[in-house]
Tab-separated table of C-alpha atoms and ligand atoms in Angstrom:
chain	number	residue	atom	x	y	z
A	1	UNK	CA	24.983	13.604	4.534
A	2	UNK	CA	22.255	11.452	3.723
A	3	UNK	CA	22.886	7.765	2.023
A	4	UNK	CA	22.123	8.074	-1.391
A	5	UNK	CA	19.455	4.902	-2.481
A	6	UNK	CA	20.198	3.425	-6.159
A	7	UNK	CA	17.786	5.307	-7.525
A	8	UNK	CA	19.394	8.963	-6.709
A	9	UNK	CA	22.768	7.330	-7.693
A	10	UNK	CA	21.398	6.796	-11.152
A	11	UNK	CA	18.994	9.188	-11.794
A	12	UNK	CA	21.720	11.932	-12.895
A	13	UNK	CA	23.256	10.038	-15.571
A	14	UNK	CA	19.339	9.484	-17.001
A	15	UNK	CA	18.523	11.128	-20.371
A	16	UNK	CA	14.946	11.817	-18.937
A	17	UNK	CA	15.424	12.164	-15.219
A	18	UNK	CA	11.995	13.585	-14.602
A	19	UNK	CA	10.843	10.150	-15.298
A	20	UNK	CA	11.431	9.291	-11.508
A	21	UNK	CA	8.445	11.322	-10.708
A	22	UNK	CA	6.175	8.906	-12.339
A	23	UNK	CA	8.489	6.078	-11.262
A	24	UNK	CA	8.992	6.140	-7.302
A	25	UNK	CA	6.494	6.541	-5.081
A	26	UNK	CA	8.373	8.901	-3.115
A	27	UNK	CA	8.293	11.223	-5.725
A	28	UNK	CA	4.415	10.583	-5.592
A	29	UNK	CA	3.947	11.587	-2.376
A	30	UNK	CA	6.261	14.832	-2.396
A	31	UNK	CA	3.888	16.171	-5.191
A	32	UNK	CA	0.596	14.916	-3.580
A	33	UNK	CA	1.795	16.816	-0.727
A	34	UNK	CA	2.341	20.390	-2.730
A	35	UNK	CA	-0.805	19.682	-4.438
A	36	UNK	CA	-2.362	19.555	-1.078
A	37	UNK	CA	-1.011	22.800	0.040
A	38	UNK	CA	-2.027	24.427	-3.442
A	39	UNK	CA	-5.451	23.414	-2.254
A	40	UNK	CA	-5.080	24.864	1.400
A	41	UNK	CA	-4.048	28.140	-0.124
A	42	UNK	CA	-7.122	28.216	-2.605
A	43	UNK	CA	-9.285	27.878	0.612
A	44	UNK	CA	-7.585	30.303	2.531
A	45	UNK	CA	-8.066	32.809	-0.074
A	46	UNK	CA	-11.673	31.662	-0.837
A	47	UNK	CA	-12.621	32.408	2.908
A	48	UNK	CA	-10.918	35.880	2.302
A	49	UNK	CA	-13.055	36.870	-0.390
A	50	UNK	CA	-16.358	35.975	0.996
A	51	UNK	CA	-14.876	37.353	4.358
A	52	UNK	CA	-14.153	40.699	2.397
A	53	UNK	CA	-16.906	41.042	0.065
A	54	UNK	CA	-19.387	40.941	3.007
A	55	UNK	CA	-17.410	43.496	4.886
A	56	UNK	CA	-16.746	46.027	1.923
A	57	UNK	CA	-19.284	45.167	-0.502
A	58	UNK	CA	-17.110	44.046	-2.994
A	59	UNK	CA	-14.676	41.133	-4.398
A	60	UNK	CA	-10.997	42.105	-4.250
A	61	UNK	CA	-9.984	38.387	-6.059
A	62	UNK	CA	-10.381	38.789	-9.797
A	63	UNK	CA	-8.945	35.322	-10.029
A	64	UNK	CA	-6.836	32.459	-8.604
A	65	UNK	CA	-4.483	30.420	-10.470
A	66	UNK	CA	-2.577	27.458	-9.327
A	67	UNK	CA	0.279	25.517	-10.883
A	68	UNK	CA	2.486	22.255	-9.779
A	69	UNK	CA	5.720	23.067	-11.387
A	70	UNK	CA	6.390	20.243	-14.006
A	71	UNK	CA	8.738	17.464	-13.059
A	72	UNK	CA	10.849	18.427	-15.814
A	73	UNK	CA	11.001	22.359	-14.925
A	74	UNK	CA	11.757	21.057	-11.484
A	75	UNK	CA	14.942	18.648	-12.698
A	76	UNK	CA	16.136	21.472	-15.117
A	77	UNK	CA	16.262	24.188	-11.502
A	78	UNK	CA	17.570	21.579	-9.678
A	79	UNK	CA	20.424	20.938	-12.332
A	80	UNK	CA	20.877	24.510	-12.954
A	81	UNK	CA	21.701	25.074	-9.266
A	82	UNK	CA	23.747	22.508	-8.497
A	83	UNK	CA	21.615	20.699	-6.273
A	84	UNK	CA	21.190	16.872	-5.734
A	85	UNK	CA	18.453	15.277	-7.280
A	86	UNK	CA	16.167	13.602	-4.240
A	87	UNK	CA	12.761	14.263	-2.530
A	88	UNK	CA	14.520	15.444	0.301
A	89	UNK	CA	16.506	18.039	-1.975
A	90	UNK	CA	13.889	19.064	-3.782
A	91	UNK	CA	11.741	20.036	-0.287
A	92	UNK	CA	14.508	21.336	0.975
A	93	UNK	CA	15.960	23.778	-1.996
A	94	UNK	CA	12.839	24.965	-3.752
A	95	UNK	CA	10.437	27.404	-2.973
A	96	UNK	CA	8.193	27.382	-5.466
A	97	UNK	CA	7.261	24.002	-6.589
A	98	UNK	CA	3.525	24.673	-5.400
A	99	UNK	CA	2.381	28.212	-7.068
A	100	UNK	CA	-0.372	30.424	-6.781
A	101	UNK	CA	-1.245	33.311	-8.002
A	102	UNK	CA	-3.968	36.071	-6.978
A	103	UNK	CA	-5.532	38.374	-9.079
A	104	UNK	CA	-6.608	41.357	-7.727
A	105	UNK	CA	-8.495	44.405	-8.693
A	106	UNK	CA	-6.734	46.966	-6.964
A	107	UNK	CA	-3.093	47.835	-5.851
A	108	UNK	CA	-4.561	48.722	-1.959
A	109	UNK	CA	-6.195	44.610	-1.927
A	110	UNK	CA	-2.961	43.261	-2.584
A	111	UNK	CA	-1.684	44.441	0.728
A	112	UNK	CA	-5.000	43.901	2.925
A	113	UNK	CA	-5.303	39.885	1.698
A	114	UNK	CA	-1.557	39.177	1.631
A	115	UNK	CA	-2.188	40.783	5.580
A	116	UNK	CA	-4.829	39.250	6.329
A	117	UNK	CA	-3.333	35.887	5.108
A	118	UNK	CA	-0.149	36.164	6.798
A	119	UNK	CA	-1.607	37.108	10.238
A	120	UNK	CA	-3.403	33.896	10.232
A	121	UNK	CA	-1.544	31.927	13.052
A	122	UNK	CA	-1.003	28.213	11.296
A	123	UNK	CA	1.177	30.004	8.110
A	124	UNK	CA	4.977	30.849	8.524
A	125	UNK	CA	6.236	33.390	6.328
A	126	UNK	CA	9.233	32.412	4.949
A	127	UNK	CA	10.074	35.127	2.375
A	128	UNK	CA	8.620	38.552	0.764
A	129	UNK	CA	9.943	39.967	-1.946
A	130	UNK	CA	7.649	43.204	-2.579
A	131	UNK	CA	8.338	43.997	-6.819
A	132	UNK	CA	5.169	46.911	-6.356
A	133	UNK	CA	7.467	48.788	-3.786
A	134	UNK	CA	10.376	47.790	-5.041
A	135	UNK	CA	9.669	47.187	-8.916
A	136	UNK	CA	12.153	45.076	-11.212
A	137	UNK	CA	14.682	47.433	-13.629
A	138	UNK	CA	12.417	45.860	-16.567
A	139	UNK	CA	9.183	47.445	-14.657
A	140	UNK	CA	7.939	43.716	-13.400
A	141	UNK	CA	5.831	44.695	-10.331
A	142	UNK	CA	4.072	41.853	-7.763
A	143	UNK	CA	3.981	41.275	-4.222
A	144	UNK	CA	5.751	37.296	-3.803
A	145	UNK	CA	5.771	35.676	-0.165
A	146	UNK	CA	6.898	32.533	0.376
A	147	UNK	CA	5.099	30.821	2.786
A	148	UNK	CA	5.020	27.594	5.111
A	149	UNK	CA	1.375	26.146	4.594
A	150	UNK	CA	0.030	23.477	7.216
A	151	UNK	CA	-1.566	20.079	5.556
A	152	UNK	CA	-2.757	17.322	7.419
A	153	UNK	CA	-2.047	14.095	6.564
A	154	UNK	CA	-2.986	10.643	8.204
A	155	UNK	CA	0.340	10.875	10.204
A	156	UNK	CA	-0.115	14.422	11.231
A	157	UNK	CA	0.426	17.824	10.301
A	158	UNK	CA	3.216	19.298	7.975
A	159	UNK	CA	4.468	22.720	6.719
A	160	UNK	CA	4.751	22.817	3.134
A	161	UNK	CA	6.551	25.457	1.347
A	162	UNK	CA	4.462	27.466	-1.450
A	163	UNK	CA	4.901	30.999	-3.223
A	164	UNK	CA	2.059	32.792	-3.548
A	165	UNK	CA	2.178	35.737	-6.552
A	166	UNK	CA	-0.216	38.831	-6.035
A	167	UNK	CA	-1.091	41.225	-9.403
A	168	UNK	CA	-3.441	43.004	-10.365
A	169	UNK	CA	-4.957	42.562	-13.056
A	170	UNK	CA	-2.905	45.721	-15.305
A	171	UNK	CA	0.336	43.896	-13.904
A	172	UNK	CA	-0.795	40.289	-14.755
A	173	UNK	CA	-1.450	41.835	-18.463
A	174	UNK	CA	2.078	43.090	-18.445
A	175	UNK	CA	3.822	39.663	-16.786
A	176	UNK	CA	2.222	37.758	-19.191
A	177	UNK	CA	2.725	39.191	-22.187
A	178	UNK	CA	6.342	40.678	-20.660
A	179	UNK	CA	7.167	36.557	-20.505
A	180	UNK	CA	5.796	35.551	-23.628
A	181	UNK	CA	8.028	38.016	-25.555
A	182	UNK	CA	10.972	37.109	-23.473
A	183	UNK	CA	11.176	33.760	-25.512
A	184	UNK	CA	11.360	35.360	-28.670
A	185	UNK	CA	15.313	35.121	-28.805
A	186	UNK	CA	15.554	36.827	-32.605
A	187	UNK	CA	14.353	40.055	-31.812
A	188	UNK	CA	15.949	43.388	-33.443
A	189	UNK	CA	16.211	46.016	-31.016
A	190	UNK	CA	16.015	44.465	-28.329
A	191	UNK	CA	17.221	47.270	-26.180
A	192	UNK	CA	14.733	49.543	-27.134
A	193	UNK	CA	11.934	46.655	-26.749
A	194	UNK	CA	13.563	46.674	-23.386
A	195	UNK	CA	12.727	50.360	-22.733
A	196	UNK	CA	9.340	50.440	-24.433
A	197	UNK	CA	8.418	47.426	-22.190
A	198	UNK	CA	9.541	49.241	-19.195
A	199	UNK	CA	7.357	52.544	-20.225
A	200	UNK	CA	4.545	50.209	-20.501
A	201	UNK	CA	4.801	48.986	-17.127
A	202	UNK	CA	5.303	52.412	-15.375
A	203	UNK	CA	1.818	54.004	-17.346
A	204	UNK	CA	0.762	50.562	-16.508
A	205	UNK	CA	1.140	51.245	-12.852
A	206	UNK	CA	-0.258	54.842	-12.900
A	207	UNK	CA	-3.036	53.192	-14.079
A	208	UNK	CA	-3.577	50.848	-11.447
A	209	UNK	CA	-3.099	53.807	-8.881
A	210	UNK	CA	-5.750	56.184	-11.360
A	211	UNK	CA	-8.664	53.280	-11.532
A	212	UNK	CA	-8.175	52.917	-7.447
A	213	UNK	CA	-8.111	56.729	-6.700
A	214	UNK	CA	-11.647	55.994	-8.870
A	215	UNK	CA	-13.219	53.582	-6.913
A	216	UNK	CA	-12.527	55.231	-3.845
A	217	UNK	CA	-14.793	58.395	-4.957
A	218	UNK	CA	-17.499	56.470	-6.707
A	219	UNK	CA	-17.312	52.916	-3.951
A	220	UNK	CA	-16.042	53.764	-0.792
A	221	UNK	CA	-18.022	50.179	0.520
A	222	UNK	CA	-19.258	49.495	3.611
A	223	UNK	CA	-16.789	50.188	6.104
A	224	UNK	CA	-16.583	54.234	6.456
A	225	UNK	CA	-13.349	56.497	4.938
A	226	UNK	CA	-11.632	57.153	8.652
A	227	UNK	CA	-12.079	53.537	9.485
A	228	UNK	CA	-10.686	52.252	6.005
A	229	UNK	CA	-7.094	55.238	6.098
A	230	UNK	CA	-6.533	54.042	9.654
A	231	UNK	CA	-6.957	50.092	9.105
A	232	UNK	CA	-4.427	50.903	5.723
A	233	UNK	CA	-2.045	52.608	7.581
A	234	UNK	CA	-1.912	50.337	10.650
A	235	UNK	CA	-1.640	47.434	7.748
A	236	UNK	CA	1.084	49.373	5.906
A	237	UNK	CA	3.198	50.095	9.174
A	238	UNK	CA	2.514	46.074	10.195
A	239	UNK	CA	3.701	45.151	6.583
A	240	UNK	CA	7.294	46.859	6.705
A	241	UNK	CA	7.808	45.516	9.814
A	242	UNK	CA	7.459	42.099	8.801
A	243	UNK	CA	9.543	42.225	5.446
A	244	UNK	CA	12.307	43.857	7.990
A	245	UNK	CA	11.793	40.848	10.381
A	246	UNK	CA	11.925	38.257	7.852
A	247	UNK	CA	15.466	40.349	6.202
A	248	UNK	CA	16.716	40.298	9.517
A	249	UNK	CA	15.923	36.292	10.088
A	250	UNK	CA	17.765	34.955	7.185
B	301	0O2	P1	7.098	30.285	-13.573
B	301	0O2	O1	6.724	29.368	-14.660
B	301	0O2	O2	6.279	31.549	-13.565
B	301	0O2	O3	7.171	29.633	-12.230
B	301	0O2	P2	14.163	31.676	-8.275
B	301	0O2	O4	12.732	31.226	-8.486
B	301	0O2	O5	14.531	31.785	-6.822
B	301	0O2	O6	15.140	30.919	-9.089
B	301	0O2	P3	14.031	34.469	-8.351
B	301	0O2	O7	14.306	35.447	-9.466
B	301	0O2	O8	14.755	34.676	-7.078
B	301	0O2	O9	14.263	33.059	-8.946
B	301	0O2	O10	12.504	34.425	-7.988
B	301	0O2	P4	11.478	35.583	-8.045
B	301	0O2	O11	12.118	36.894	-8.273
B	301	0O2	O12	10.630	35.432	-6.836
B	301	0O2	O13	10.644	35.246	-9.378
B	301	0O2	C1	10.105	34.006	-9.617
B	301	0O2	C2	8.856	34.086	-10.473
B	301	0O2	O14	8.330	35.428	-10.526
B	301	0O2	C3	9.061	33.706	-11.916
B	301	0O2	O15	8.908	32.339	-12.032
B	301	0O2	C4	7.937	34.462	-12.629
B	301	0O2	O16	6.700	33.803	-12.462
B	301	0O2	C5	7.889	35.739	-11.849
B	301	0O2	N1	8.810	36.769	-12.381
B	301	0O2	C6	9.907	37.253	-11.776
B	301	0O2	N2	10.489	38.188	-12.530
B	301	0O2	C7	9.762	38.330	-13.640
B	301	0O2	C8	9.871	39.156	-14.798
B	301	0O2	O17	10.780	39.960	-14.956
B	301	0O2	N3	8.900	38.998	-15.761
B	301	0O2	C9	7.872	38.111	-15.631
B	301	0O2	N4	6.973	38.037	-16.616
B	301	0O2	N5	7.757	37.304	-14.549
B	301	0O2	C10	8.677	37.402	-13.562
B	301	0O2	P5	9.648	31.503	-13.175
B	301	0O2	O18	10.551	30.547	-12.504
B	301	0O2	O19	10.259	32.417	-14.188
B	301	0O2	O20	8.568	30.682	-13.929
């Protein structure tokens, strides 16, 4: 086990242990380092969309968003877990301290960028949890990978983990308002809140499915209907195999 420093030893017993983020420099760095793979990411999927708008004639990003998690959201997991505070711990334990999160228009763009990002030979997927295929019981649906991201520094290059969050725009709506309402701890009838919620996200999702059946007729783009079925299947076959891979690996 690593020697603790003073710092570590008395950090726990702070009232305000998230002040060590402003306080030590290793801290600093950590966070300067999953702010730099936040960036990376925002490239990435930047290229994708010019890449992809070219090709088909049309922008499948409606938006990115990024987010650091706080230093304070960060102590409170690390608490809640069980695990040591330290920089070390913190790289080691959490996924999801660096967060993005891409909007897209359409169900079907989901899968080609998240393919078309994780064939790309310097990222290491790390984790998928697919919440489309595989939707939550309350009806939460996104596509979440967890991925290694390459930054380079002055002394070289180094993997960073980051999770990356793909919606479309109808489940974004739902998330958001979905996690809004989830703070609201006085409800009445919350059960059938529960169940409304969860009809929500199911038309919701028909939706998504109708509006994309839509473009198809009315903009199939640039790249002809035969070409476009076999590229989706080959990506849907390459897609399973991977989440199996990655089940298998940990
Ligand atoms: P924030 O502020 O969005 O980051 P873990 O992160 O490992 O402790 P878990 O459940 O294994 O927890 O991770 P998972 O399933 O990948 O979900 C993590 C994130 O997905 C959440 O982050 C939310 O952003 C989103 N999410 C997951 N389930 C739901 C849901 O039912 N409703 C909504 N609205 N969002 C969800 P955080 O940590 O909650 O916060």
């Amino acid at each position: 086990m690593a020697e603790h420093t003073e710092a570590e030893v008395t950090i726990e017993e702070r009232e305000y242990p998230e002040e060590i983020f402003l306080e030590d420099a290793r801290y600093q760095n950590l966070m300067m380092q999953y702010r730099c793979a936040i960036l990376e990411l925002e490239t990435k999927f930047h290229v994708l969309n010019s890449e992809f708008s070219l090709r088909h004639n049309r922008n499948p990003i409606e938006s990115i968003k990024t987010r650091l998690k706080s230093p304070h959201s960060i102590v409170e997991k690390m608490r809640r877990k069980g695990w040591e505070l330290s920089p070390e711990s913190i790289e080691r334990n959490l996924s999801d301290v660096a967060g993005v999160r891409v909007i897209c228009s359409f169900p079907e763009d989901i899968y080609s960028l998240a393919t078309l990002l994780t064939r790309q030979d310097d990222i290491v997927v790390v984790g998928i949890k697919d919440y489309i295929a595989n939707p939550k019981p309350n009806g939460y649906r996104s596509l979440h990978l967890i991925l290694g991201i390459p930054i380079f520094l002055s002394g070289g290059k180094k993997h960073m983990r980051a999770e990356v969050q793909f919606r479309t725009i109808a489940m974004d709506f739902w998330a958001s308002l979905e996690h809004k309402l989830k703070y609201k701890q006085d409800i009445e009838n919350a059960e059938s809140i529960a169940e409304e919620l969860k009809a929500c996200a199911d038309t919701i999702c028909q939706v998504d499915y109708r509006m994309q059946e839509i473009r198809r007729i009315i903009d199939p783009g640039r790249v002809g209907p035969e070409e476009d079925e076999e590229q989706k299947v080959s990506e849907s076959i390459w897609w399973e195999k991977r989440a199996a891979d990655i089940a298998r690996e940990e």
